[in-house]
């Protein structure tokens, strides 16, 4: 898709004349103003509906539901239904909310028991909402703990308030995980067929009125999007928190390099799948489920761990490349027709998908919504529900499903549709991403000292004109990426507890990199959308690893990463049909093939051109701040190099060649002049 950035977005119709998005013509009586990320008075009502008295006082939970798939594999599920004050299940059929995930219902049950234990649950929520270590050594820790009060665990696990308001919730262990039988496929075709069969089963149950909503966080958000692209009539809405539509480029082999996150994550899920279901151990034995479960676990004790290791050591496994293995796993987002609410974060593991899913949804704004925060993966929702922030995630989920599964005219289709926490700024809501009013810009990397990065391997400048003379800057790989925002990103946000060098200040990492910095801006300058960094590079080996960050540099020298990217030199071949070009024809987002057959030779000591695609972002530079590009020869462990490529690199020395005939430059979209 080409960004037509010179065409401003059409203004949205006024609230007094607008008709509700979707079917029907009933008027909406809310007062949500355009551009209010809190939801205005509508947002207050949504929260009151969640926090106030519910239709039913209790829930009834059946943790021993068996679903038999068409191939005979038995999946295990939990069904949560409304109940009266005596604990008796309500017989009235209601819309159903489905969550399918691989993290074992044992863990979800433990979370549910903790959050609803008398006294303890309320104390945990209160502490989460009130603890604030901003500006102290506990800042990272309290950012993580605020996730609880942000509502994401209600989306991920058992949402009792939602059920008590008149819904049924179904949580299913993915095939080969938790108490479900079979072999874990990791989002594969058979697993997707399971989702279809589960939805059909749910819609036919006497406790379901035929309407199904799909919800989830991370893995379960991805399979929600996968299920939605099948266009099943029963699926009426999707609420996906930190899902993904391009597993390869987001996390699996970013820039052609594996991520340390994948083996860690695979190990965790493989360990969890060995925990049996404690809710029905005796029945499982007599029904033969325990024997079948154990047989299937022994057949695949550590799914994909050995193949991943083999691929890392030899590069002979197709999963080290962009292969059809991944094609069948990526949701086909442009096929989705059900109203979809997507939530992401600028430094999430799936950073590209935060905006990519919204862009690819082929439906009018309102039926699609996007909220993107300035965080990582495990801290999603932290700070939500605050004075100037979006409503909590459980509040948005309830409003979304009330609108599209129950037909309530609650105004949620008028929220956003694009709500973002602007890096360096505040929460905003608007009509589109990239932000209206930004235009393509180009800044060149030069060797002229900026006087702001003496700590770096080289202090250069970002300027509006390229260099006049040829020069070469050498950079060596090091391990400083282990203390950086890259490290926090690859640990899904966990490393933020170690301090500002892992989140807000990149100066330690910059000691091993080449820095290029602009003059300070004189007015607030917005940066919004994708970016591309074109580099003219050389290496002494036959492979090279390039990692890049784009930073906001404050007057006191603090350098905060806004976005990042990486590329191995052999994967520099571009797919023009999938790349993005600005309205002036400049490449603004590179799409590399990353396939085995498209790898290019890397000649020793001969400069080649590479385009490093950077994660789309939204930021503002305040007066006195500067924009900086940092170029590194590695960022371990965010980007790993397979052993054959390490051998090709031969203890490399990498060079950035600043050549007026082949200038290195950053292309991005922003307001203002540079």
Short mmCIF file of N, CA, C and O in Angstrom, two decimals, residues 3-10 420 422 431-441 523-529 583 618 668-674:
data_model
loop_
_atom_site.label_atom_id
_atom_site.label_comp_id
_atom_site.label_asym_id
_atom_site.label_seq_id
_atom_site.Cartn_x
_atom_site.Cartn_y
_atom_site.Cartn_z
N UNK A 3 1.37 5.14 0.90
CA UNK A 3 0.87 6.19 1.78
C UNK A 3 0.66 7.46 0.99
O UNK A 3 1.60 8.01 0.41
N UNK A 4 -0.55 7.95 0.92
CA UNK A 4 -0.83 9.22 0.26
C UNK A 4 -0.82 10.33 1.31
O UNK A 4 -1.85 10.83 1.73
N UNK A 5 0.38 10.70 1.72
CA UNK A 5 0.49 11.59 2.87
C UNK A 5 0.19 13.05 2.53
O UNK A 5 0.04 13.87 3.42
N UNK A 6 0.12 13.35 1.23
CA UNK A 6 -0.21 14.72 0.87
C UNK A 6 -1.72 14.93 0.79
O UNK A 6 -2.19 16.01 0.48
N UNK A 7 -2.51 13.88 1.07
CA UNK A 7 -3.95 13.99 1.07
C UNK A 7 -4.45 13.97 2.52
O UNK A 7 -4.46 12.93 3.16
N UNK A 8 -4.83 15.11 3.08
CA UNK A 8 -5.28 15.10 4.47
C UNK A 8 -6.54 14.26 4.64
O UNK A 8 -7.36 14.15 3.74
N UNK A 9 -6.67 13.66 5.82
CA UNK A 9 -7.84 12.84 6.11
C UNK A 9 -9.09 13.70 6.10
O UNK A 9 -9.09 14.86 6.50
N UNK A 10 -10.20 13.12 5.62
CA UNK A 10 -11.47 13.84 5.62
C UNK A 10 -11.98 13.99 7.04
O UNK A 10 -11.90 13.04 7.84
N UNK A 420 -3.68 6.94 20.57
CA UNK A 420 -2.25 6.65 20.71
C UNK A 420 -1.64 7.46 21.85
O UNK A 420 -1.99 8.62 22.03
N UNK A 422 1.39 9.29 22.39
CA UNK A 422 2.47 9.83 21.58
C UNK A 422 3.75 9.85 22.42
O UNK A 422 3.80 10.43 23.50
N UNK A 431 -8.35 10.64 13.70
CA UNK A 431 -9.01 9.87 12.64
C UNK A 431 -8.13 8.86 11.94
O UNK A 431 -8.66 7.99 11.25
N UNK A 432 -6.79 8.95 12.08
CA UNK A 432 -5.97 8.08 11.22
C UNK A 432 -4.56 7.94 11.76
O UNK A 432 -4.12 8.69 12.63
N UNK A 433 -3.87 6.92 11.24
CA UNK A 433 -2.43 6.75 11.42
C UNK A 433 -1.86 6.45 10.06
O UNK A 433 -2.38 5.60 9.35
N UNK A 434 -0.77 7.14 9.64
CA UNK A 434 -0.06 8.20 10.34
C UNK A 434 -0.96 9.41 10.65
O UNK A 434 -2.00 9.61 10.02
N UNK A 435 -0.51 10.21 11.57
CA UNK A 435 -1.25 11.37 12.02
C UNK A 435 -1.43 12.37 10.87
O UNK A 435 -0.50 12.61 10.11
N UNK A 436 -2.62 12.96 10.70
CA UNK A 436 -2.81 13.95 9.64
C UNK A 436 -1.82 15.11 9.77
O UNK A 436 -1.47 15.53 10.87
N UNK A 437 -1.37 15.60 8.62
CA UNK A 437 -0.50 16.78 8.61
C UNK A 437 0.97 16.49 8.48
O UNK A 437 1.76 17.41 8.30
N UNK A 438 1.38 15.21 8.59
CA UNK A 438 2.80 14.90 8.43
C UNK A 438 3.11 14.68 6.95
O UNK A 438 2.26 14.23 6.19
N UNK A 439 4.33 15.00 6.57
CA UNK A 439 4.76 14.87 5.17
C UNK A 439 6.11 14.18 5.13
O UNK A 439 6.86 14.17 6.11
N UNK A 440 6.46 13.57 3.99
CA UNK A 440 7.76 12.87 3.90
C UNK A 440 8.94 13.82 4.11
O UNK A 440 8.94 14.95 3.62
N UNK A 441 9.93 13.34 4.83
CA UNK A 441 11.15 14.09 5.11
C UNK A 441 12.34 13.18 4.85
O UNK A 441 12.23 11.95 4.93
N UNK A 523 10.41 24.12 17.40
CA UNK A 523 8.98 24.04 17.69
C UNK A 523 8.60 22.58 17.84
O UNK A 523 9.33 21.68 17.43
N UNK A 524 7.45 22.32 18.47
CA UNK A 524 7.00 20.94 18.62
C UNK A 524 6.88 20.28 17.26
O UNK A 524 6.20 20.80 16.36
N UNK A 525 7.54 19.15 17.11
CA UNK A 525 7.63 18.48 15.80
C UNK A 525 7.13 17.05 15.93
O UNK A 525 7.68 16.26 16.70
N UNK A 526 6.09 16.73 15.20
CA UNK A 526 5.49 15.41 15.24
C UNK A 526 6.15 14.48 14.23
O UNK A 526 6.43 14.88 13.10
N UNK A 527 6.41 13.26 14.66
CA UNK A 527 6.89 12.20 13.78
C UNK A 527 5.85 11.09 13.84
O UNK A 527 5.48 10.64 14.93
N UNK A 528 5.35 10.65 12.70
CA UNK A 528 4.26 9.68 12.71
C UNK A 528 4.31 8.79 11.48
O UNK A 528 4.39 9.29 10.36
N UNK A 529 4.29 7.47 11.71
CA UNK A 529 4.26 6.53 10.60
C UNK A 529 5.50 5.65 10.54
O UNK A 529 6.30 5.61 11.48
N UNK A 583 4.21 9.51 -0.92
CA UNK A 583 3.58 10.12 -2.09
C UNK A 583 4.60 10.71 -3.05
O UNK A 583 4.31 10.88 -4.24
N UNK A 618 4.80 6.87 16.64
CA UNK A 618 4.20 8.20 16.74
C UNK A 618 4.87 8.90 17.91
O UNK A 618 4.87 8.39 19.03
N UNK A 668 11.30 9.51 6.67
CA UNK A 668 10.23 9.41 7.66
C UNK A 668 9.20 10.49 7.37
O UNK A 668 9.36 11.28 6.42
N UNK A 669 8.15 10.55 8.16
CA UNK A 669 7.10 11.55 7.97
C UNK A 669 6.97 12.39 9.23
O UNK A 669 6.89 11.84 10.34
N UNK A 670 6.94 13.67 9.06
CA UNK A 670 6.84 14.54 10.23
C UNK A 670 6.22 15.87 9.84
O UNK A 670 6.07 16.20 8.66
N UNK A 671 5.90 16.64 10.86
CA UNK A 671 5.46 18.02 10.67
C UNK A 671 6.68 18.93 10.81
O UNK A 671 7.74 18.50 11.25
N UNK A 672 6.53 20.17 10.44
CA UNK A 672 7.62 21.14 10.64
C UNK A 672 8.72 20.99 9.62
O UNK A 672 8.68 20.17 8.71
N UNK A 673 9.75 21.81 9.78
CA UNK A 673 10.91 21.79 8.89
C UNK A 673 12.14 21.44 9.70
O UNK A 673 12.21 21.66 10.91
N UNK A 674 13.15 20.90 9.01
CA UNK A 674 14.37 20.45 9.69
C UNK A 674 15.56 21.30 9.23
O UNK A 674 15.60 21.78 8.11
#
